[in-house]
Short mmCIF file of C-alpha atoms and ligand atoms in Angstrom, two decimals:
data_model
loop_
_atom_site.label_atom_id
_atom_site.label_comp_id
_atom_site.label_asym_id
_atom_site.label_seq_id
_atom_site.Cartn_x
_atom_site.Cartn_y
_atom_site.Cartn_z
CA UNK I 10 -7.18 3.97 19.45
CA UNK I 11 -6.32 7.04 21.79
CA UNK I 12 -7.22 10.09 19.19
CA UNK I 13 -5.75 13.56 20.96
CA UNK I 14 -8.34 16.64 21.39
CA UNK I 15 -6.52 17.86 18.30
CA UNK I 16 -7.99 14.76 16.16
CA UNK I 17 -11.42 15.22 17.49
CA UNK I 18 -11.28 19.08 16.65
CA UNK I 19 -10.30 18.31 12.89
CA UNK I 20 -12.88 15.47 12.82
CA UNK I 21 -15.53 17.99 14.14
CA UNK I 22 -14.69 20.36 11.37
CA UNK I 23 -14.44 17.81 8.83
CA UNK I 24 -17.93 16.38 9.74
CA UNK I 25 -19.25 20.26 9.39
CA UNK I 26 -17.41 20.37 5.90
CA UNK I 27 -19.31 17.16 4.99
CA UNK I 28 -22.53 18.61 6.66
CA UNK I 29 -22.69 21.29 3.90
CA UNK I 30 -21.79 19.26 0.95
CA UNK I 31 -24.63 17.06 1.79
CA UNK I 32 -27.43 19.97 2.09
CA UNK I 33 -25.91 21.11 -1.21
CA UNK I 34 -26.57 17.69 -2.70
CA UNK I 35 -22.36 17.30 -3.61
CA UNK I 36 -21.63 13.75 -3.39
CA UNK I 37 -20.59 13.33 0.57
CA UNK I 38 -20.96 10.37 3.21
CA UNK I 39 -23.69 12.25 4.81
CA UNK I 40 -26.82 12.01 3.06
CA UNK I 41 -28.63 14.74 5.41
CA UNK I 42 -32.06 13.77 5.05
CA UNK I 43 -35.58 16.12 5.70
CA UNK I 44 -37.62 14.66 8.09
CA UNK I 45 -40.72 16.84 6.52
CA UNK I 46 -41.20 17.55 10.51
CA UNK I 47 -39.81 20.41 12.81
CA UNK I 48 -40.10 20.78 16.12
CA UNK I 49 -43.68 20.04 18.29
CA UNK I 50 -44.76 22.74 20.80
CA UNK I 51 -44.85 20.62 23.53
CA UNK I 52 -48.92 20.62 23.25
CA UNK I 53 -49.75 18.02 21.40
CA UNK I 54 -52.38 15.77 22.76
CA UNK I 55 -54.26 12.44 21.87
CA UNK I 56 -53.62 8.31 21.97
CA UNK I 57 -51.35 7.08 19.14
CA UNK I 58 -50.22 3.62 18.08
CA UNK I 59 -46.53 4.04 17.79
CA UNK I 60 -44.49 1.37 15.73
CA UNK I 61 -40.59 1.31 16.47
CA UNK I 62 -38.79 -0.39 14.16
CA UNK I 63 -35.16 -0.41 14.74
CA UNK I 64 -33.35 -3.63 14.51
CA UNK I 65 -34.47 -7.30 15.18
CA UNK I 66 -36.51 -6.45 18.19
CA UNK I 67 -39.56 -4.39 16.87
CA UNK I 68 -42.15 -3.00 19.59
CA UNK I 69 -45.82 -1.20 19.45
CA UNK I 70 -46.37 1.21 21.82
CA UNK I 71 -49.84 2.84 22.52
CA UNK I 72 -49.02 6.39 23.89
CA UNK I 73 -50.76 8.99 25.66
CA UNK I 74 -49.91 12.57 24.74
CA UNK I 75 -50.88 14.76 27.50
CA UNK I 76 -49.93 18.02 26.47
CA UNK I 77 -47.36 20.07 28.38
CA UNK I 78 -44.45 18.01 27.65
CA UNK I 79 -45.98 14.65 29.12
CA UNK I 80 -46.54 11.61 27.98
CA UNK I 81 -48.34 8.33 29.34
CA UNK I 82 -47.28 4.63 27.69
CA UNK I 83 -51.00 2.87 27.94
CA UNK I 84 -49.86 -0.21 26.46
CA UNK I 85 -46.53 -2.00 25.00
CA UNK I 86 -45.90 -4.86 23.12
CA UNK I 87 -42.01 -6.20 21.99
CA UNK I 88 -41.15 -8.61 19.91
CA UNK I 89 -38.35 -10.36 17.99
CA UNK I 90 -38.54 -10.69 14.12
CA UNK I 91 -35.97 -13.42 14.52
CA UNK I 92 -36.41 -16.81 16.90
CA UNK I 93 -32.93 -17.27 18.44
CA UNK I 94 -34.16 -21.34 18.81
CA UNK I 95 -34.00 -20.58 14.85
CA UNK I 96 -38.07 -20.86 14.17
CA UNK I 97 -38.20 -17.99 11.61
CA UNK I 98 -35.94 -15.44 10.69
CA UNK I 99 -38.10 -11.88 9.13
CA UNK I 100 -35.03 -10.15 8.59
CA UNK I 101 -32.84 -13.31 6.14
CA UNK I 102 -32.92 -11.98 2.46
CA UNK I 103 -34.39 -15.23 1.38
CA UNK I 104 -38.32 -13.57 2.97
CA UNK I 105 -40.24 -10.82 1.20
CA UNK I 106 -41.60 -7.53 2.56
CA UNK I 107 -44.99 -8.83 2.60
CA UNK I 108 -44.32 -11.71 4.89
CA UNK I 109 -42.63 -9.01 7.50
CA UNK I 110 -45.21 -6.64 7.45
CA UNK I 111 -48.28 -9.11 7.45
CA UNK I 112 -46.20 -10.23 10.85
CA UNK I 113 -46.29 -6.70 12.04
CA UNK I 114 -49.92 -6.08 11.22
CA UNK I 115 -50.91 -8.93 13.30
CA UNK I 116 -49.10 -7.68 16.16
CA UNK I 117 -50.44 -3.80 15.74
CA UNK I 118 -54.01 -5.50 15.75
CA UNK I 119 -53.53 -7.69 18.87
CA UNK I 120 -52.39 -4.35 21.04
CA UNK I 121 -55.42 -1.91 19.62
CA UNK I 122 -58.91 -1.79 20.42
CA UNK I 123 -61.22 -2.76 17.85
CA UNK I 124 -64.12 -0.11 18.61
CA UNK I 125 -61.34 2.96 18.36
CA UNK I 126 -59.54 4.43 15.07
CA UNK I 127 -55.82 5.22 15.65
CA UNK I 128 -53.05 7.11 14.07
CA UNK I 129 -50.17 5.20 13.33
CA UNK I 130 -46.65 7.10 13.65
CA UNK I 131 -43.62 4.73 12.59
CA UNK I 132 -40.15 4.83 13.79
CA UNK I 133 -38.38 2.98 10.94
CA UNK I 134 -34.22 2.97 12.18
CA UNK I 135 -32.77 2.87 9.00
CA UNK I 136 -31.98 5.76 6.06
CA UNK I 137 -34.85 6.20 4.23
CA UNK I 138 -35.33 9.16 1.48
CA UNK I 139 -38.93 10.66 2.72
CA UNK I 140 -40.72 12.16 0.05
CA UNK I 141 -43.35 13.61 2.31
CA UNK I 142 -43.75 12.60 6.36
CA UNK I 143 -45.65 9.42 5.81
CA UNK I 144 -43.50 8.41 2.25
CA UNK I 145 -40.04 7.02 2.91
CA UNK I 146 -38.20 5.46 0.61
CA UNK I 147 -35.15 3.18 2.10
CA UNK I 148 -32.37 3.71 0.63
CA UNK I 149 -30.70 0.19 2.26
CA UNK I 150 -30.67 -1.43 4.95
CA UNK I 151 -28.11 -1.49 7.70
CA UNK I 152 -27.85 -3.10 10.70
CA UNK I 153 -27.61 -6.66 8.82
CA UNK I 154 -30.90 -6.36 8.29
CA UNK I 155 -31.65 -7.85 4.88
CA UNK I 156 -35.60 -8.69 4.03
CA UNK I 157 -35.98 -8.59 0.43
CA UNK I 158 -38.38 -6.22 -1.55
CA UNK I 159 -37.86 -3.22 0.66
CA UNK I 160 -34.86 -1.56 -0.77
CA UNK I 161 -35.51 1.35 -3.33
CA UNK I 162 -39.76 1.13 -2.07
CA UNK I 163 -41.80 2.86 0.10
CA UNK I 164 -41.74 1.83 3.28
CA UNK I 165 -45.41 3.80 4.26
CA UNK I 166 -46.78 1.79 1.30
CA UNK I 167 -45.83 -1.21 2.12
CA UNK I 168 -47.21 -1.26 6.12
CA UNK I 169 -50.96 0.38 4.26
CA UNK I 170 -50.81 -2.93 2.21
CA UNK I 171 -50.17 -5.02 4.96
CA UNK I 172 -53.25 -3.63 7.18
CA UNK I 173 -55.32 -3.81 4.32
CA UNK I 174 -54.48 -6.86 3.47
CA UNK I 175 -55.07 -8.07 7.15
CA UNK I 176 -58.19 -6.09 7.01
CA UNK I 177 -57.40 -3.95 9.54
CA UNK I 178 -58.93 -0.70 8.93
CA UNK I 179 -58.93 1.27 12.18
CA UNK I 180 -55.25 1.94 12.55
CA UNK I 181 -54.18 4.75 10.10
CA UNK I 182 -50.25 5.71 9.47
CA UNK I 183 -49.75 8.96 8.77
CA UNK I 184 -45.52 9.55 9.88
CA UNK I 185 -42.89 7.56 8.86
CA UNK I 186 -39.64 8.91 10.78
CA UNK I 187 -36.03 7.90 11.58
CA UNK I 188 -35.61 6.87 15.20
CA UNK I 189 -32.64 9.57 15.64
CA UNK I 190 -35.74 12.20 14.61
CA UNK I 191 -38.55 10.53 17.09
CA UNK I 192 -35.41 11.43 19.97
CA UNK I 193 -35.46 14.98 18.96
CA UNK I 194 -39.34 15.14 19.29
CA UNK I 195 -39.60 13.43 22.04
CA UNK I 196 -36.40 15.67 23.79
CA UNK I 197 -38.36 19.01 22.35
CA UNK I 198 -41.39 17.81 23.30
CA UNK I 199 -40.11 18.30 27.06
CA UNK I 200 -37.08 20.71 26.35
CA UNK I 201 -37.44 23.94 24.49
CA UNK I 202 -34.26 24.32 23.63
CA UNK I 203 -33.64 20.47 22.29
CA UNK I 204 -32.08 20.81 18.72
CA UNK I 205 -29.87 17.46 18.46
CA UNK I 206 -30.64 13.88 18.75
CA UNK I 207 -28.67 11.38 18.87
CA UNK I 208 -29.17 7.15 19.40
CA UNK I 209 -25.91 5.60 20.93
CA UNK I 210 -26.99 1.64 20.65
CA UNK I 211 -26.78 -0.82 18.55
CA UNK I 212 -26.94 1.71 15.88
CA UNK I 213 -25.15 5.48 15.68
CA UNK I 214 -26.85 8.38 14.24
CA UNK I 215 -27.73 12.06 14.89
CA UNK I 216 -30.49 14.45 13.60
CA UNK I 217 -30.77 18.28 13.97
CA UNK I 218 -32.93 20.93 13.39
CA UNK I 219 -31.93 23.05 10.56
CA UNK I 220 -32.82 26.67 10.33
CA UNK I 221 -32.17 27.42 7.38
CA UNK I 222 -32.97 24.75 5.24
CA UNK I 223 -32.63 24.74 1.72
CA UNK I 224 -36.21 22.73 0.89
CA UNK I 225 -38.59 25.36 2.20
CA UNK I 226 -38.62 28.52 4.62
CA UNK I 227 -39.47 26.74 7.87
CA UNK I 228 -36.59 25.15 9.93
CA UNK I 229 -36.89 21.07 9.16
CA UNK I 230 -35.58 18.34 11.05
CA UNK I 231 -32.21 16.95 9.21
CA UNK I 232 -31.73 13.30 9.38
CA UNK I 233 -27.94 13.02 9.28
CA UNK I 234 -27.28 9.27 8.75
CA UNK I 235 -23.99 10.10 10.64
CA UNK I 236 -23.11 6.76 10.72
CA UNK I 237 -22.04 6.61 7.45
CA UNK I 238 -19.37 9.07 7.67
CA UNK I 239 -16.35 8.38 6.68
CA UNK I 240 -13.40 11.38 7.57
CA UNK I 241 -12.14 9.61 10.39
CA UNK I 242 -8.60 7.96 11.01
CA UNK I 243 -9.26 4.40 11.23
CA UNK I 244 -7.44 1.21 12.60
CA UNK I 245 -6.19 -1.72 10.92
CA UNK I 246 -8.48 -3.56 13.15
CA UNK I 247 -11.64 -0.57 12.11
CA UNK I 248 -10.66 -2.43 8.42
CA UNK I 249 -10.55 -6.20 8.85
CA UNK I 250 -14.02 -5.45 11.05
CA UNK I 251 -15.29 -3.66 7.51
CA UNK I 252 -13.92 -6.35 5.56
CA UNK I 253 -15.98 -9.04 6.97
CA UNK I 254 -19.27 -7.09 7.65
CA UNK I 255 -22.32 -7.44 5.49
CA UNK I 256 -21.51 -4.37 3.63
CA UNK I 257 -17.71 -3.54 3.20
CA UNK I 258 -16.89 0.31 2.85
CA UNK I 259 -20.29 1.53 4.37
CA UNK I 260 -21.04 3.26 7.60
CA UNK I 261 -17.70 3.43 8.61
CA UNK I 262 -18.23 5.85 12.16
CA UNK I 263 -20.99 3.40 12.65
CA UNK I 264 -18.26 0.48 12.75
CA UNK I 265 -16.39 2.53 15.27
CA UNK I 266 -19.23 3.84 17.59
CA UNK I 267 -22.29 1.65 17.68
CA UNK I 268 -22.90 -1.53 20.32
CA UNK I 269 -23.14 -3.75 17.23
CA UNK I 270 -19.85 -3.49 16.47
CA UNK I 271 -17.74 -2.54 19.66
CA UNK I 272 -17.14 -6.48 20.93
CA UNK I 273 -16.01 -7.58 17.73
CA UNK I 274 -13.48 -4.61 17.66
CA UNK I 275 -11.94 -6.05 20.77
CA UNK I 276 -12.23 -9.49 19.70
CA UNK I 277 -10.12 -8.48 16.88
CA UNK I 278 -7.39 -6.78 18.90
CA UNK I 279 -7.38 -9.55 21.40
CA UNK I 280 -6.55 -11.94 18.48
CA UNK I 281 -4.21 -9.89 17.19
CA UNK I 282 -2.17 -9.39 20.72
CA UNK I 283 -2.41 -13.18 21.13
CA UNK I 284 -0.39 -13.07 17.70
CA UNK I 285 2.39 -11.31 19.15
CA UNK I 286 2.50 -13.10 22.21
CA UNK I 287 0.91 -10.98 24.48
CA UNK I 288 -2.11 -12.27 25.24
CA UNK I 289 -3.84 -15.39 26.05
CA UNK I 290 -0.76 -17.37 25.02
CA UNK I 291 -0.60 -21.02 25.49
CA UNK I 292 -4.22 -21.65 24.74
CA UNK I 293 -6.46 -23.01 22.31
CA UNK I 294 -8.05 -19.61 20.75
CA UNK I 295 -10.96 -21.91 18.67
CA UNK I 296 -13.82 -20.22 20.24
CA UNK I 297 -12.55 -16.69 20.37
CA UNK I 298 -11.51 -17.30 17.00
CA UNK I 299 -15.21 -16.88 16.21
CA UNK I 300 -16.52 -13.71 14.35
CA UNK I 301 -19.16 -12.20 16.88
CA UNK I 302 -18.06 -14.09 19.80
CA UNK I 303 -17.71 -10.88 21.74
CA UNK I 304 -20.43 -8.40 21.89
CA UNK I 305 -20.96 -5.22 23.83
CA UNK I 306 -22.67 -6.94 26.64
CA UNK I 307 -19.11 -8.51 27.35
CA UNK I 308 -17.65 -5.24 27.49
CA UNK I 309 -19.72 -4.05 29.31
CA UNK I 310 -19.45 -7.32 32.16
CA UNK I 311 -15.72 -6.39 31.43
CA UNK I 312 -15.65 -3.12 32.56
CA UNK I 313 -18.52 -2.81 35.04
CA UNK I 314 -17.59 -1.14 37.97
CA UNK I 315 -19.94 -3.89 40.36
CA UNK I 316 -18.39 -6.77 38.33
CA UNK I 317 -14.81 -5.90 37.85
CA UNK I 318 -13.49 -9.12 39.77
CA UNK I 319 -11.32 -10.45 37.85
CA UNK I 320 -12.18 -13.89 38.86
CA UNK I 321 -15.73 -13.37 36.99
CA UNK I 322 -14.03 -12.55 33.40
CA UNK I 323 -11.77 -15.22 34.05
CA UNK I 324 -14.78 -17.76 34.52
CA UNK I 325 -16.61 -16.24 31.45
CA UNK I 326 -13.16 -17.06 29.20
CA UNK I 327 -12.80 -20.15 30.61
CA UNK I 328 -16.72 -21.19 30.24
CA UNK I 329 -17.12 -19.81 26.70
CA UNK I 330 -14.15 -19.42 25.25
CA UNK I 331 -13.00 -22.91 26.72
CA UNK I 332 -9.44 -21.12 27.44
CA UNK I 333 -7.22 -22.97 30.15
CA UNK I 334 -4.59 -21.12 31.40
CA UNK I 335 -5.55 -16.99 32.41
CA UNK I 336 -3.56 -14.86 33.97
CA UNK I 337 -4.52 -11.64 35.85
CA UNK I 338 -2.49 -9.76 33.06
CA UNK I 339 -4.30 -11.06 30.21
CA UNK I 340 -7.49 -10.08 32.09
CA UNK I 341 -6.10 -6.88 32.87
CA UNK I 342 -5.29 -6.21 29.20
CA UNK I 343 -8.59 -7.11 28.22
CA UNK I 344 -9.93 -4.57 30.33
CA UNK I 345 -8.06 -1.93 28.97
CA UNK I 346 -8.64 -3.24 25.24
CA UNK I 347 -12.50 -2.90 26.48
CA UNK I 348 -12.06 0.91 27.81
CA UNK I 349 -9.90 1.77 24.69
CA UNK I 350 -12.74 0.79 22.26
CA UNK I 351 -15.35 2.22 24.52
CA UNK I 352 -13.80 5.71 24.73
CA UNK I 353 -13.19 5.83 21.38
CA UNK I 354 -16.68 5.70 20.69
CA UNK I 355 -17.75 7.96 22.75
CA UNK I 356 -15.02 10.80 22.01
CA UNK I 357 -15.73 10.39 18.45
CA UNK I 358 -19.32 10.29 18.73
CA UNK I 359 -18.68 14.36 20.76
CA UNK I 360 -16.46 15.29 17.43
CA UNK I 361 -19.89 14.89 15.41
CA UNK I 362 -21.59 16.64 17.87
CA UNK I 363 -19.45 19.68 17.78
CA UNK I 364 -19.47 19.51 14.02
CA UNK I 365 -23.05 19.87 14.54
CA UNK I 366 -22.81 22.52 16.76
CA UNK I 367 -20.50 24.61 14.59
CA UNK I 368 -22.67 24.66 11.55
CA UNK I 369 -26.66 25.46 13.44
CA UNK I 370 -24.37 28.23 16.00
CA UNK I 371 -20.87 28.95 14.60
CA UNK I 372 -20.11 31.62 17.72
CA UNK I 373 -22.31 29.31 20.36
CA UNK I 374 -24.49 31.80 21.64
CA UNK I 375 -27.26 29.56 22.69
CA UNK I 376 -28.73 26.99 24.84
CA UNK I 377 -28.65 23.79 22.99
CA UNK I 378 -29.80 20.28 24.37
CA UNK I 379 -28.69 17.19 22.75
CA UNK I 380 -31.51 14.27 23.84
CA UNK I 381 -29.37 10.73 23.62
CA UNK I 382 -31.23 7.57 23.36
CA UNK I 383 -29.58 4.04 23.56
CA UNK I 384 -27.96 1.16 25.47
CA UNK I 385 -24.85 2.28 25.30
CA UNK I 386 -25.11 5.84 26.99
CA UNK I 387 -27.45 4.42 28.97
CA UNK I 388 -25.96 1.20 30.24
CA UNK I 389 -22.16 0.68 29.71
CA UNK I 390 -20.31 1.53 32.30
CA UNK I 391 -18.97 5.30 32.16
CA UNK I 392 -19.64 5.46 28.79
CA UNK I 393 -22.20 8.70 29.11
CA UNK I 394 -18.77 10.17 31.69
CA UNK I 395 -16.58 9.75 28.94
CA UNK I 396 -19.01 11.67 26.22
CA UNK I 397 -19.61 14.27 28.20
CA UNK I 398 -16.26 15.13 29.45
CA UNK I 399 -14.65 14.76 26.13
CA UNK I 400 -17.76 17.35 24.87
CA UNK I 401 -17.08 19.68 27.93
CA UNK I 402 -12.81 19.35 26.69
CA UNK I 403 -13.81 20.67 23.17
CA UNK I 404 -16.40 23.63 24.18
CA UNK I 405 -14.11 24.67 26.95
CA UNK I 406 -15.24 27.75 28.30
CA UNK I 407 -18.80 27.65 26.41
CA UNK I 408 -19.56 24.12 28.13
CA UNK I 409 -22.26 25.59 30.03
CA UNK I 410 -24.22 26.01 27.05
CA UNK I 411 -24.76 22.29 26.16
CA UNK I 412 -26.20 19.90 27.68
CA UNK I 413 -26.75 16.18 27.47
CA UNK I 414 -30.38 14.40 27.90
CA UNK I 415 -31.66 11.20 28.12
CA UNK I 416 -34.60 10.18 26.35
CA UNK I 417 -36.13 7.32 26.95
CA UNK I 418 -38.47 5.55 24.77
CA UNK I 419 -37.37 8.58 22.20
CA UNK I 420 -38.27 6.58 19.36
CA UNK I 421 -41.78 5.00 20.11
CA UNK I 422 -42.68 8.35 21.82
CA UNK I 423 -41.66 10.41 18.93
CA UNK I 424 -43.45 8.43 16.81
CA UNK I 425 -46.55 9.03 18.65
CA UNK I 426 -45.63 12.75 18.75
CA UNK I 427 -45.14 13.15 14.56
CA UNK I 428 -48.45 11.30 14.14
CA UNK I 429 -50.03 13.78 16.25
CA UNK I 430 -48.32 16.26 14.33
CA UNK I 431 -48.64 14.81 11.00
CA UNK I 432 -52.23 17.02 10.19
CA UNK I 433 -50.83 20.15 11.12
CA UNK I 434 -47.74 19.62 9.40
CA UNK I 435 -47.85 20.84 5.30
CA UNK I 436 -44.79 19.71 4.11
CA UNK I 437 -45.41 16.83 1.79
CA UNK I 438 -49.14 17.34 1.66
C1 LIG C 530 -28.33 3.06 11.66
C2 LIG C 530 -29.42 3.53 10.69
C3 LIG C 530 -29.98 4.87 11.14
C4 LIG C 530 -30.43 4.79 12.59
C5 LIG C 530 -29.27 4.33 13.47
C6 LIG C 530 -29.65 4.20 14.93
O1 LIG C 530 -27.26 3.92 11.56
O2 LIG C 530 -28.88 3.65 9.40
O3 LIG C 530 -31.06 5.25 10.32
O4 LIG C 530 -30.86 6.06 13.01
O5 LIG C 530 -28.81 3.07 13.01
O6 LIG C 530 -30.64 3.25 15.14
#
């Protein structure tokens, strides 16, 4: 799980090698998608219904652009799209786009006023092909996210139908954008010199701006879907995780970075210790034997620096996991399984980032910030430590010249912020 400096340095050239391929359409893991959006000026005023759609929580924001890099949230709303008491499920294959989406109406209607019209901007979380800012295709879902219907259609259409059909006629959505690409807005929006974006949560992906893109003369925002990629040196564990995901063989960094995957990573290498002996022996392992019985919140209990007794983990094996007999070592080992996994993510996550870095400014000569949005930079323990020193190992003496941000709300504010840009903007007009 340890990967050297020289790993990381031949991942971050490999992920610029891939980087290339995909702008030149050659079949790659990176699918380097146009946003049909560039940067905002930082000016950009007006009220917006923004619509973040992400995962299994979905939320509608109403947001105040104030110009000069500020923003005000007037109003939010959050919601799941799955009952954990098991009431209804929006995301199960077995219900159609139209269900979701009449669901979502009726929640954009109950936040809006009735008397004003609004533009609608939409962060939609997963890789979509646009074919102008408010058309995006998806090209599948991820996540384990599976409604059916949406795959292959457009996902602008099918939220127009919905309001229609609900007869809601005063919201109007005009951007459809990748959450990775709301980030970068948002980050720009405050930060001139914001030209990478990145979410670290449940999900992992990173958008840039690229200057010289191939689709027209003006720079464009580059959707990477860097989760997907696939040039990295994986574990047996990284495979029996991929074997028994939804979809085997995809998003393979994503498997190794993201907060949906990082507990059952350690699950898996806790099972497989326990094999040899070296963990946990002499107990019943029924419960832990459970795919998805660990999740990042555990790490992050694990290794949190207020929580570290080891009494507390002990409880939480014995409660849950029904275990009878701990010792401090097997604690003590799960730690360290926990900070393995965790700094793996984040070191690999800084390869990509160099990779990135490489291709826009091959002799770093500039300023570049990197806005970061996501539980996992945000929350678990040392996690944002570990990304930044591994970034500052690999740009050694040009370290000044990057810098790490975090942007909260990135994707319901950026949302707001390519609605507000969406008339100005020609591409895809
Ligand atoms: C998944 C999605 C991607 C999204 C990321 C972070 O990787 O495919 O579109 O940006 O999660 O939410």
């Amino acid at each position: 799980m340890e990967l050297p400096l020289s790993s990381l340095k031949e991942i971050a050239v490999k992920f610029k090698e891939e980087m290339h391929r995909g702008l030149a359409k050659e079949g790659t893991s990176l699918k380097m998608l146009p946003a049909f959006l560039s940067k905002p000026t930082g000016d950009e005023t007006g009220v917006f219904v923004a619509l973040d759609f992400g995962g299994t929580n979905v939320r509608i924001l109403l947001v105040e652009l104030l110009g000069n890099g500020k923003h005000k949230i007037i109003d939010r709303l959050s919601f799941p799209l799955k009952d954990i008491d098991g009431g209804y499920d929006y995301t199960a294959s077995t219900v159609q786009k139209e269900e979701l989406f009449a669901y979502i109406s009726r929640k954009i209607q109950s936040l809006v006023n009735k008397e004003t019209t609004y533009r609608l901007g939409h962060t939609f979380s997963f890789p979509c092909e646009n074919k102008g800012l408010n058309q995006a295709f998806l090209i599948k879902w991820t996540k384990e996210i599976g409604t059916s219907g949406l795959e292959g259609q457009d996902i602008g259409l099918a939220l127009i139908d919905a309001l229609k059909e609900q007869n809601i006629r005063n919201v109007i959505p005009c951007a459809i954008i990748n959450d990775t690409v709301g980030t970068l807005l948002t980050g720009a929006y405050q930060e001139k010199d914001c030209d990478i974006a990145t979410i670290l949560g449940t999900g992992h992906n990173t958008c840039y701006v690229e200057r010289n893109n191939p689709w027209s003369q003006l720079p464009m925002i580059i959707n990477i879907e860097s989760g997907n990629f696939d040039r990295v040196p994986r574990t047996r564990y990284d495979h029996l995780l991929d074997e028994s995901s939804e979809r085997p063989g995809e998003q393979v960094l994503e498997k190794m970075v993201s907060g949906k995957y990082l507990g059952e990573l350690v699950r898996l290498i806790l099972i497989e210790l326990n094999k040899k002996g070296e963990v946990f022996s002499n107990n019943d392992l029924t419960e832990l034997l459970k795919t998805g019985m660990l999740t990042t919140t555990d790490i992050s209990f694990a290794l949190s620096t207020k929580q570290h007794r080891l009494l507390d983990i002990e409880k939480m094996f014995i409660e849950r996991f029904k275990l009878e007999s701990i010792s401090d070592n097997d604690i003590l080992l799960y730690q360290l399984v926990c900070r393995l996994v965790r700094d793996r993510s984040a070191r690999l996550a800084a390869a990509t980032y160099i990779g990135i870095l490489q291709h826009i400014d091959p002799l770093l000569k500039e300023h570049h910030v990197i806005a970061v949005d996501g539980t996992l930079y945000e929350k678990l323990d040392c996690y944002s430590a570990r990304l930044i020193d591994t970034l500052n190992e690999l740009l050694e003496e040009k370290r000044n010249l990057v810098k790490l941000c975090l942007v909260k709300d990135g994707s319901g504010v950026g949302a707001a912020i390519a609605a507000s840009m969406a008339e100005l903007f020609s591409y895809g007009k």
